Amino acid sequence: MTIKRYGIEGGTGTGGQKLPFARAVEADGWLYISGQTPMREGEVVEGGIIEQTQLAFDNCLTIMREAGYRVEDVVHVTAVLTDARYFSSFNKVFSEIFHDNPPARICSVQDLVVDCKVEVDMKCFRADRK
């Protein structure tokens, strides 16, 4: 089995800090995407839960596509919301992204280390990449 790491040069976190983990890791047909927040160039983008959820997913989807995976390959999503009242709006965006191919999911409410409303990660699988 080979392991391929994407973005090991490290992303940029708040305040310009270099992040010490890969954006994604591929192993035996699986792609594990690190948690993504609604950030651009190391800064949280202001906005409501819908805008922040869309950007967090867009960040995941960009990494996924760079690695050669498609939305249909997403098998699991982990989502963290900072307020339970965001659940319905989060589900709206989630449904728009995954349509008829929804992955398994866990969604919890907890504090995040950055000042944003949502963080998501994805696990994808392609048998032809084993």
Coordinates of C-alpha atoms in Angstrom, one line a residue:
M1 CA 0.0 0.0 0.0
T2 CA 1.2 3.4 -0.8
I3 CA 0.4 6.6 0.9
K4 CA 0.2 9.9 -0.9
R5 CA 0.0 13.2 1.0
Y6 CA -1.6 16.4 -0.5
G7 CA -0.6 19.8 0.7
I8 CA 2.2 18.7 3.0
E9 CA 3.8 22.1 2.6
G10 CA 1.2 23.1 5.0
G11 CA -1.8 25.4 4.7
T12 CA -2.1 28.8 6.2
G13 CA -4.1 29.3 9.3
T14 CA -5.3 32.4 11.0
G15 CA -2.7 35.1 11.5
G16 CA -0.5 33.5 8.8
Q17 CA 0.6 30.5 10.9
K18 CA 1.8 27.5 9.0
L19 CA -0.4 24.5 9.6
P20 CA 1.5 21.2 10.5
F21 CA -0.7 18.7 8.7
A22 CA -1.5 17.5 5.2
R23 CA -4.6 18.9 3.5
A24 CA -5.5 15.3 2.5
V25 CA -4.0 11.8 2.6
E26 CA -4.7 9.0 0.1
A27 CA -4.2 5.4 1.1
D28 CA -5.4 2.2 -0.6
G29 CA -8.2 3.9 -2.5
W30 CA -9.3 6.1 0.4
L31 CA -8.9 9.9 0.5
Y32 CA -9.0 11.5 4.0
I33 CA -9.5 15.3 3.7
S34 CA -8.5 17.3 6.8
G35 CA -11.2 19.4 8.4
Q36 CA -11.9 22.6 6.4
T37 CA -13.3 25.8 7.7
P38 CA -14.7 28.8 5.8
M39 CA -11.3 30.3 5.2
R40 CA -9.6 31.9 2.2
E41 CA -5.9 32.6 2.3
G42 CA -5.7 32.0 6.1
E43 CA -8.6 34.2 7.1
V44 CA -12.1 33.2 8.1
V45 CA -14.7 34.7 5.6
E46 CA -17.4 36.5 7.4
G47 CA -21.0 35.5 6.7
G48 CA -23.9 33.5 7.9
I49 CA -24.0 29.7 8.3
I50 CA -25.1 29.1 4.7
E51 CA -22.2 31.1 3.3
Q52 CA -19.7 29.6 5.7
T53 CA -21.0 26.0 5.1
Q54 CA -20.7 26.5 1.4
L55 CA -17.2 27.7 1.6
A56 CA -16.1 25.0 4.0
F57 CA -17.5 22.4 1.6
D58 CA -16.0 24.2 -1.4
N59 CA -12.6 23.9 0.3
C60 CA -13.1 20.2 0.7
L61 CA -14.3 19.7 -2.8
T62 CA -11.4 21.6 -4.3
I63 CA -8.9 19.3 -2.5
M64 CA -11.0 16.2 -3.5
R65 CA -10.9 17.2 -7.2
E66 CA -7.2 18.0 -7.1
A67 CA -6.7 14.4 -5.9
G68 CA -8.9 13.0 -8.7
Y69 CA -12.0 12.2 -6.8
R70 CA -15.7 13.2 -7.5
V71 CA -18.6 14.1 -5.3
E72 CA -20.0 10.6 -5.9
D73 CA -16.9 9.2 -4.2
V74 CA -17.6 10.8 -0.9
V75 CA -18.6 8.1 1.6
H76 CA -18.6 10.0 4.9
V77 CA -18.7 13.6 6.2
T78 CA -17.9 14.8 9.7
A79 CA -19.4 18.2 10.5
V80 CA -19.0 20.4 13.5
L81 CA -21.4 23.3 14.1
T82 CA -20.9 25.9 16.8
D83 CA -24.7 26.3 17.4
A84 CA -27.4 23.7 17.1
R85 CA -29.7 26.3 15.5
Y86 CA -27.5 26.0 12.4
F87 CA -28.5 22.4 11.7
S88 CA -31.4 23.1 9.3
S89 CA -29.4 25.6 7.2
F90 CA -26.4 23.2 7.2
N91 CA -28.7 20.4 5.9
K92 CA -29.9 22.7 3.1
V93 CA -26.4 23.2 1.8
F94 CA -25.5 19.6 2.4
S95 CA -28.5 18.4 0.3
E96 CA -27.6 20.8 -2.6
I97 CA -24.1 19.4 -2.7
F98 CA -24.8 15.7 -2.5
H99 CA -28.3 15.6 -4.2
D100 CA -29.1 11.9 -4.9
N101 CA -25.7 10.6 -3.6
P102 CA -25.7 11.5 0.1
P103 CA -22.8 10.1 2.1
A104 CA -23.0 8.8 5.7
R105 CA -22.5 11.6 8.2
I106 CA -22.0 12.7 11.8
C107 CA -22.8 16.2 12.9
S108 CA -22.0 17.6 16.3
V109 CA -22.1 20.9 18.1
Q110 CA -18.9 22.1 19.8
D111 CA -16.5 25.0 20.0
L112 CA -14.0 25.4 17.2
V113 CA -10.4 26.6 17.5
V114 CA -11.0 29.3 14.9
D115 CA -13.8 31.9 15.0
C116 CA -16.2 30.4 12.5
K117 CA -19.5 28.6 12.5
V118 CA -18.7 25.3 10.8
E119 CA -15.9 22.8 10.0
V120 CA -16.2 19.8 7.7
D121 CA -14.1 16.9 6.7
M122 CA -14.6 14.1 4.1
K123 CA -13.6 10.6 3.5
C124 CA -13.8 9.4 -0.2
F125 CA -13.2 6.0 -1.8
R126 CA -12.4 4.8 -5.3
A127 CA -11.8 1.1 -5.8
D128 CA -9.7 1.8 -8.9
R129 CA -7.2 3.7 -6.8
K130 CA -6.3 0.7 -4.6

